[in-house]
Coordinates of C-alpha atoms in Angstrom, one line a residue:
X1 CA 21.4 2.9 15.2
X2 CA 23.8 1.3 12.8
X3 CA 23.3 0.7 9.2
X4 CA 23.6 -3.2 9.8
X5 CA 20.5 -3.2 11.5
X6 CA 18.4 -0.3 9.3
X7 CA 19.7 -2.6 6.6
X8 CA 18.6 -5.2 7.9
X9 CA 14.5 -3.9 9.4
X10 CA 14.6 -2.8 5.8
X11 CA 14.7 -6.5 4.5
X12 CA 12.3 -7.5 6.9
X13 CA 9.5 -5.7 6.4
X14 CA 6.3 -8.2 5.0
X15 CA 5.2 -7.2 1.5
X16 CA 2.3 -5.5 0.5
X17 CA 0.4 -3.8 -2.4
X18 CA 2.1 -0.6 -3.5
X19 CA 5.3 -1.3 -1.2
X20 CA 9.0 -2.2 -2.4
X21 CA 10.6 -4.9 -0.9
X22 CA 14.6 -3.4 -0.6
X23 CA 15.5 -7.4 -0.3
X24 CA 19.2 -5.6 -0.2
X25 CA 18.2 -2.8 2.6
X26 CA 19.0 0.5 1.7
X27 CA 23.2 0.6 1.9
X28 CA 23.7 -1.0 -1.0
X29 CA 21.8 1.8 -4.1
X30 CA 24.4 3.8 -5.5
X31 CA 21.9 5.8 -7.5
X32 CA 18.4 6.5 -6.4
X33 CA 15.0 7.4 -8.1
X34 CA 12.5 9.5 -7.0
X35 CA 10.3 6.8 -7.1
X36 CA 12.2 4.4 -4.9
X37 CA 12.7 7.9 -1.7
X38 CA 9.3 8.0 -2.2
X39 CA 9.5 4.3 -1.8
X40 CA 11.7 4.8 1.4
X41 CA 10.0 6.8 2.4
X42 CA 6.7 4.8 3.0
X43 CA 8.5 2.6 5.4
X44 CA 11.6 4.0 7.1
X45 CA 9.5 6.1 10.0
X46 CA 7.9 2.4 10.6
X47 CA 12.1 1.2 11.4
X48 CA 13.1 4.3 13.1
X49 CA 10.5 3.6 15.6
X50 CA 12.1 2.8 19.6
X51 CA 15.6 3.7 17.7
X52 CA 15.3 7.5 17.9
X53 CA 14.5 9.5 20.4
X54 CA 10.8 11.0 20.5
X55 CA 11.6 14.2 19.6
X56 CA 13.6 13.0 16.4
X57 CA 10.6 11.3 15.3
X58 CA 8.2 13.5 15.6
X59 CA 10.3 15.3 13.9
X60 CA 10.3 13.3 10.5
X61 CA 6.7 12.2 10.9
X62 CA 6.0 15.4 11.3
X63 CA 8.3 16.2 7.8
X64 CA 6.2 12.8 6.0
X65 CA 3.0 14.6 6.7
X66 CA 4.4 17.8 5.1
X67 CA 5.2 16.4 2.8
X68 CA 1.8 13.7 1.7
X69 CA -0.6 17.6 3.2
X70 CA 1.8 18.7 -0.5
X71 CA 0.5 16.9 -2.4
X72 CA -3.3 18.5 -1.0
X73 CA -5.3 20.5 -2.6
X74 CA -5.1 22.5 0.1
X75 CA -1.6 22.7 2.7
X76 CA -1.2 23.7 6.1
X77 CA 2.6 24.6 7.6
X78 CA 5.9 22.5 8.4
X79 CA 6.5 24.3 12.3
X80 CA 6.4 20.9 14.2
X81 CA 9.2 19.7 11.8
X82 CA 10.9 23.2 13.1
X83 CA 10.3 22.8 16.2
X84 CA 12.2 19.4 16.9
X85 CA 14.3 19.1 13.6
X86 CA 17.4 20.8 16.0
X87 CA 17.6 16.9 17.7
X88 CA 19.6 16.0 14.9
X89 CA 22.8 18.1 16.1
X90 CA 22.2 17.0 18.9
X91 CA 22.4 13.8 18.0
X92 CA 25.5 14.3 16.1
X93 CA 24.0 13.0 13.0
X94 CA 25.3 16.3 11.1
X95 CA 26.5 19.6 12.3
X96 CA 24.2 21.9 11.1
X97 CA 20.6 21.5 8.7
X98 CA 21.6 23.9 6.4
X99 CA 20.7 21.6 3.5
X100 CA 19.2 24.1 0.5
X101 CA 15.7 21.6 0.2
X102 CA 15.3 22.2 3.9
X103 CA 15.6 25.8 4.3
X104 CA 13.4 26.2 1.2
X105 CA 10.9 24.7 3.4
X106 CA 10.6 27.8 5.7
X107 CA 9.4 29.7 2.3
X108 CA 6.2 27.1 1.7
X109 CA 4.3 29.0 3.7
X110 CA 5.0 32.5 2.5
X111 CA 4.9 31.5 -0.8
X112 CA 1.2 29.7 -0.4
X113 CA 0.2 33.4 0.5
X114 CA 1.6 35.1 -2.3
X115 CA 1.3 32.6 -5.1
X116 CA -0.9 29.8 -5.0
X117 CA -1.5 26.2 -4.9
X118 CA 2.0 24.5 -5.0
X119 CA 1.7 23.6 -9.1
X120 CA 4.5 22.1 -10.8
X121 CA 7.3 22.1 -8.1
X122 CA 8.8 19.2 -9.1
X123 CA 9.4 17.4 -13.1
X124 CA 7.9 14.8 -12.3
X125 CA 4.8 15.4 -15.3
X126 CA 7.5 15.7 -17.7
X127 CA 9.3 13.0 -16.3
X128 CA 6.1 11.3 -17.2
X129 CA 5.8 12.8 -20.2
X130 CA 9.5 12.2 -21.7
X131 CA 8.9 8.5 -20.7
X132 CA 5.1 7.4 -22.3
X133 CA 6.2 10.1 -25.2
X134 CA 9.9 9.7 -26.1
X135 CA 11.4 6.7 -24.3
X136 CA 8.7 3.8 -25.0
X137 CA 8.1 4.8 -28.7
X138 CA 12.3 5.0 -29.3
X139 CA 12.0 1.4 -28.1
X140 CA 9.1 0.9 -30.4
X141 CA 11.3 2.1 -33.4
X142 CA 14.1 0.2 -35.6
X143 CA 16.1 2.6 -34.5
X144 CA 15.8 4.0 -37.8
X145 CA 15.0 7.0 -39.3
X146 CA 13.3 7.0 -35.8
X147 CA 10.8 9.8 -35.5
X148 CA 8.4 9.5 -38.4
X149 CA 8.2 6.1 -36.0
X150 CA 7.7 7.4 -33.4
X151 CA 5.3 10.1 -34.7
X152 CA 3.6 6.9 -35.8
X153 CA 4.1 5.4 -32.6
X154 CA 2.6 7.5 -30.8
X155 CA -0.7 8.0 -32.5
X156 CA -1.7 4.4 -32.5
X157 CA -1.3 4.8 -29.4
X158 CA -3.9 8.0 -29.3
X159 CA -6.4 6.1 -31.4
X160 CA -5.8 2.9 -28.8
X161 CA -6.6 5.1 -25.8
X162 CA -9.2 7.3 -27.3
X163 CA -11.6 3.6 -28.2
X164 CA -10.8 1.8 -24.7
X165 CA -12.2 5.5 -23.5
X166 CA -15.5 5.9 -26.5
X167 CA -18.2 4.8 -24.6
X168 CA -20.2 2.6 -26.9
X169 CA -19.4 -1.0 -29.0
X170 CA -15.8 -2.2 -28.7
X171 CA -14.0 0.4 -26.3
X172 CA -17.2 -0.9 -24.1
X173 CA -16.6 -5.2 -25.3
X174 CA -12.3 -4.2 -24.6
X175 CA -13.2 -2.7 -21.2
X176 CA -15.7 -5.6 -20.0
X177 CA -13.8 -8.1 -21.3
X178 CA -10.5 -6.4 -19.4
X179 CA -12.4 -6.1 -15.5
X180 CA -14.1 -9.4 -16.0
X181 CA -10.2 -10.6 -16.5
X182 CA -8.6 -8.3 -14.0
X183 CA -11.5 -9.2 -11.1
X184 CA -11.4 -13.1 -11.6
X185 CA -8.2 -14.0 -11.7
X186 CA -7.0 -17.8 -12.2
X187 CA -8.5 -19.9 -10.0
X188 CA -7.9 -22.8 -7.8
X189 CA -8.3 -25.4 -5.5
X190 CA -7.8 -26.3 -1.8
X191 CA -9.3 -28.8 0.4
X192 CA -11.0 -28.6 3.5
X193 CA -8.1 -29.1 5.7
X194 CA -5.8 -26.2 3.9
X195 CA -9.1 -23.9 3.9
X196 CA -8.9 -24.4 8.1
X197 CA -13.4 -25.4 8.1
X198 CA -14.7 -28.4 9.4
X199 CA -18.1 -29.5 9.7
X200 CA -19.2 -28.7 6.9
X201 CA -21.2 -31.0 3.6
X202 CA -18.3 -30.3 1.0
X203 CA -14.7 -31.2 0.5
X204 CA -13.3 -29.7 -1.7
X205 CA -13.4 -25.6 -2.3
X206 CA -12.7 -24.0 -5.6
X207 CA -10.1 -20.7 -5.0
X208 CA -8.7 -17.1 -5.7
X209 CA -5.1 -16.7 -5.0
X210 CA -6.1 -13.2 -5.1
X211 CA -8.8 -10.3 -6.1
X212 CA -9.1 -6.7 -7.2
X213 CA -10.0 -4.2 -4.9
X214 CA -11.3 -0.9 -6.6
X215 CA -9.7 2.0 -4.1
X216 CA -12.3 4.4 -3.3
X217 CA -10.9 7.7 -5.2
X218 CA -8.9 10.1 -4.0
X219 CA -9.6 12.8 -1.2
X220 CA -8.8 15.7 -3.1
X221 CA -10.3 18.1 -5.6
X222 CA -8.7 15.6 -9.0
X223 CA -10.6 12.6 -7.9
X224 CA -10.4 10.8 -11.6
X225 CA -6.9 10.5 -11.4
X226 CA -6.9 8.1 -7.9
X227 CA -9.5 5.6 -9.2
X228 CA -7.3 1.6 -9.9
X229 CA -7.4 -1.2 -8.7
X230 CA -5.5 -2.7 -5.7
X231 CA -4.3 -6.0 -5.7
X232 CA -5.5 -8.4 -2.3
X233 CA -3.7 -11.8 -1.9
X234 CA -4.6 -15.1 -0.5
X235 CA -1.3 -17.1 -2.1
X236 CA 0.5 -20.1 -0.5
X237 CA 3.6 -21.4 -1.4
X238 CA 3.9 -22.5 -4.8
X239 CA 6.4 -24.1 -7.1
X240 CA 9.2 -21.9 -6.1
X241 CA 7.2 -18.4 -5.9
X242 CA 7.2 -16.8 -1.4
X243 CA 3.8 -17.2 0.4
X244 CA 1.9 -14.3 0.5
X245 CA -1.0 -13.3 3.2
X246 CA -2.3 -10.0 2.8
X247 CA -4.0 -7.8 5.4
X248 CA -6.9 -5.9 5.1
X249 CA -9.5 -3.5 6.6
X250 CA -12.9 -4.6 7.0
X251 CA -15.9 -3.3 7.7
X252 CA -16.6 -4.0 10.6
X253 CA -19.8 -2.3 12.5
X254 CA -23.0 -0.3 11.7
X255 CA -19.8 2.9 13.0
X256 CA -18.0 2.6 9.9
X257 CA -16.9 5.4 7.7
X258 CA -15.7 5.9 4.0
X259 CA -13.1 7.1 5.8
X260 CA -11.3 7.0 9.1
X261 CA -10.6 3.3 10.9
X262 CA -14.0 4.0 13.3
X263 CA -16.1 0.3 12.8
X264 CA -12.8 -1.3 11.4
X265 CA -10.8 -4.0 12.1
X266 CA -8.0 -5.9 10.9
X267 CA -6.8 -8.9 9.6
X268 CA -5.3 -11.2 7.2
X269 CA -6.7 -13.1 4.7
X270 CA -6.6 -17.1 4.1
X271 CA -7.9 -18.0 1.9
X272 CA -11.0 -16.9 -1.0
X273 CA -12.7 -18.8 -1.9
X274 CA -16.6 -18.8 -2.9
X275 CA -19.1 -21.5 -2.1
X276 CA -19.7 -24.8 -4.2
X277 CA -23.7 -25.1 -5.7
X278 CA -24.7 -27.5 -2.7
X279 CA -25.5 -24.5 -0.5
X280 CA -28.0 -22.9 -3.5
X281 CA -31.0 -22.3 -1.1
X282 CA -30.2 -21.1 2.4
X283 CA -30.8 -24.9 3.7
X284 CA -27.8 -24.9 5.9
X285 CA -27.6 -22.1 7.6
X286 CA -25.7 -18.7 6.0
X287 CA -27.2 -16.4 4.6
X288 CA -28.7 -16.7 1.2
X289 CA -26.6 -14.5 -0.8
X290 CA -23.3 -15.8 0.4
X291 CA -23.1 -18.7 -2.6
X292 CA -23.4 -16.0 -5.3
X293 CA -20.9 -14.4 -4.2
X294 CA -17.3 -14.2 -3.6
X295 CA -16.1 -14.6 0.4
X296 CA -12.7 -14.7 2.4
X297 CA -11.1 -15.9 5.4
X298 CA -9.8 -14.0 7.5
X299 CA -7.5 -14.3 10.7
X300 CA -8.0 -11.5 13.1
X301 CA -5.7 -8.8 15.3
X302 CA -6.8 -7.5 18.1
X303 CA -9.2 -4.5 17.9
X304 CA -7.8 -0.7 16.7
X305 CA -7.2 1.6 20.0
X306 CA -8.5 5.0 20.3
X307 CA -6.9 6.5 19.2
X308 CA -2.8 6.7 17.4
X309 CA 0.9 7.6 19.4
X310 CA 1.5 10.7 19.4
X311 CA 4.9 10.2 18.5
X312 CA 5.0 8.5 15.3
X313 CA 0.7 8.7 14.7
X314 CA 0.4 5.1 13.4
X315 CA -1.7 2.1 15.5
X316 CA -0.6 -0.3 17.8
X317 CA -1.9 -3.6 17.0
X318 CA -0.8 -7.2 18.1
X319 CA -2.1 -11.1 17.4
X320 CA -4.7 -11.9 20.2
X321 CA -5.2 -14.7 22.6
X322 CA -5.3 -18.2 20.3
X323 CA -8.5 -19.6 20.7
X324 CA -9.2 -23.2 22.9
X325 CA -8.6 -25.7 19.4
X326 CA -5.1 -23.4 19.0
X327 CA -6.7 -21.2 16.0
X328 CA -6.3 -17.8 16.0
X329 CA -9.9 -15.8 16.3
X330 CA -10.9 -16.2 12.6
X331 CA -13.9 -14.7 10.5
X332 CA -15.5 -15.5 7.1
X333 CA -16.5 -11.4 6.1
X334 CA -17.6 -10.7 2.0
X335 CA -14.9 -9.3 0.1
X336 CA -17.0 -6.7 -0.2
X337 CA -16.2 -5.9 3.3
X338 CA -12.5 -5.4 1.9
X339 CA -12.0 -2.1 2.5
X340 CA -8.7 -1.6 1.6
X341 CA -5.1 -3.5 1.7
X342 CA -3.1 -2.3 5.0
X343 CA 0.5 -2.4 5.7
X344 CA 1.4 -3.8 9.0
X345 CA 5.7 -2.9 10.3
X346 CA 7.3 -5.2 13.0
X347 CA 7.7 -2.9 15.5
X348 CA 11.6 -3.7 16.2
X349 CA 11.1 -1.8 19.2
X350 CA 15.3 -1.0 20.7
X351 CA 16.1 -4.5 20.1
X352 CA 18.3 -6.4 17.2
X353 CA 15.9 -7.7 14.2
X354 CA 16.1 -11.6 15.3
X355 CA 18.6 -14.0 12.8
X356 CA 15.6 -16.0 11.4
X357 CA 13.1 -13.3 11.2
X358 CA 12.6 -12.5 7.1
X359 CA 10.3 -10.5 5.2
X360 CA 8.0 -14.9 4.5
X361 CA 7.9 -15.2 7.6
X362 CA 8.2 -11.4 9.3
X363 CA 3.7 -11.7 10.0
X364 CA 3.9 -15.2 11.4
X365 CA 6.8 -14.3 14.1
X366 CA 5.9 -10.5 15.3
X367 CA 3.5 -10.1 17.7
X368 CA 3.1 -6.9 17.4
X369 CA 3.0 -4.3 14.9
X370 CA 2.5 -0.5 13.4
X371 CA -0.4 0.1 10.9
X372 CA 1.6 2.2 8.3
X373 CA -0.7 4.7 7.5
X374 CA 2.2 6.1 5.3
X375 CA 1.8 2.8 2.7
X376 CA 0.8 5.7 1.1
X377 CA -1.3 8.9 -0.1
X378 CA -4.7 7.5 0.2
X379 CA -4.2 5.3 3.0
X380 CA -2.5 8.7 5.0
X381 CA -5.8 10.1 4.0
X382 CA -8.0 7.4 5.4
X383 CA -6.3 5.7 8.3
X384 CA -5.9 8.0 11.0

């Protein structure tokens, strides 16, 4: 695969919460930060599927496995990577793999056995301290007699955090107002035709362009560090802003659990809405609790197969056949049934990216996708 084709694939990837869009590809980047390298790792494997031999894909995938697993409280070995890494020499990508960081991977297992878990193997924590305690404080000052100003700023930041974490009084009030703003977003307005629902006793719906899904806790020991909100968008084009209709994993049956994909189904959120007051009382054949909650109109992909592809370890899903009326299979579900957002990567295969494909229409023009379990550490732990 040439640089031009890889850039084209990177540019075509649809947006998703937590993923960085490299609008010009990777080749124009001159200085690459650690965060950008992590963002590349989230999408690179899916862009290489179909272009590299099986052994090369396995080598890359197993190295990603190690990078993600290394963030667990417990660790695993790099056996699969070492068994397949020579393929890059065979392909002529490099004359050898005598790279210090690759060599260090040979010693990880012994190091863990000798010294325990690999705490503080990188400088990320200290970089964050530098940003929070030095850079931000410097920017808040007038750059004159800076040290007292920076110290005062840091003291005020700490006191503010104490107020927000205080389980009484002002802390609760601020937290409730903040969470209320996050959860409710900005209401919109959409006609019956736009919502694509017919034979209902109303002409309009109050809709949201996004909602915030509380991501379940991290599966490791330090659970509190990973609790966060995940933004799910169903936003039409407006005032020059590109449309975005995100994909989600939905709890679909009683087999569904907190981890894994059993009993779940992947779909694309087209509308987030609340039913009008006319439905109160449950007299029109819908669940009585629906008027009290927010709902989503979701267009489905095909059901997930029983197992992932053994080479790249991602599920392959496709668009289903249209119904007799020309519309895709769809359902209305409560937002509570949405387990998490997900990132779908077009399954490019061996062909070049068609010229008319782009990040805005990739989900519309492509028919086959990879369910990207590298999108985040939580996704890696939860989707397999």
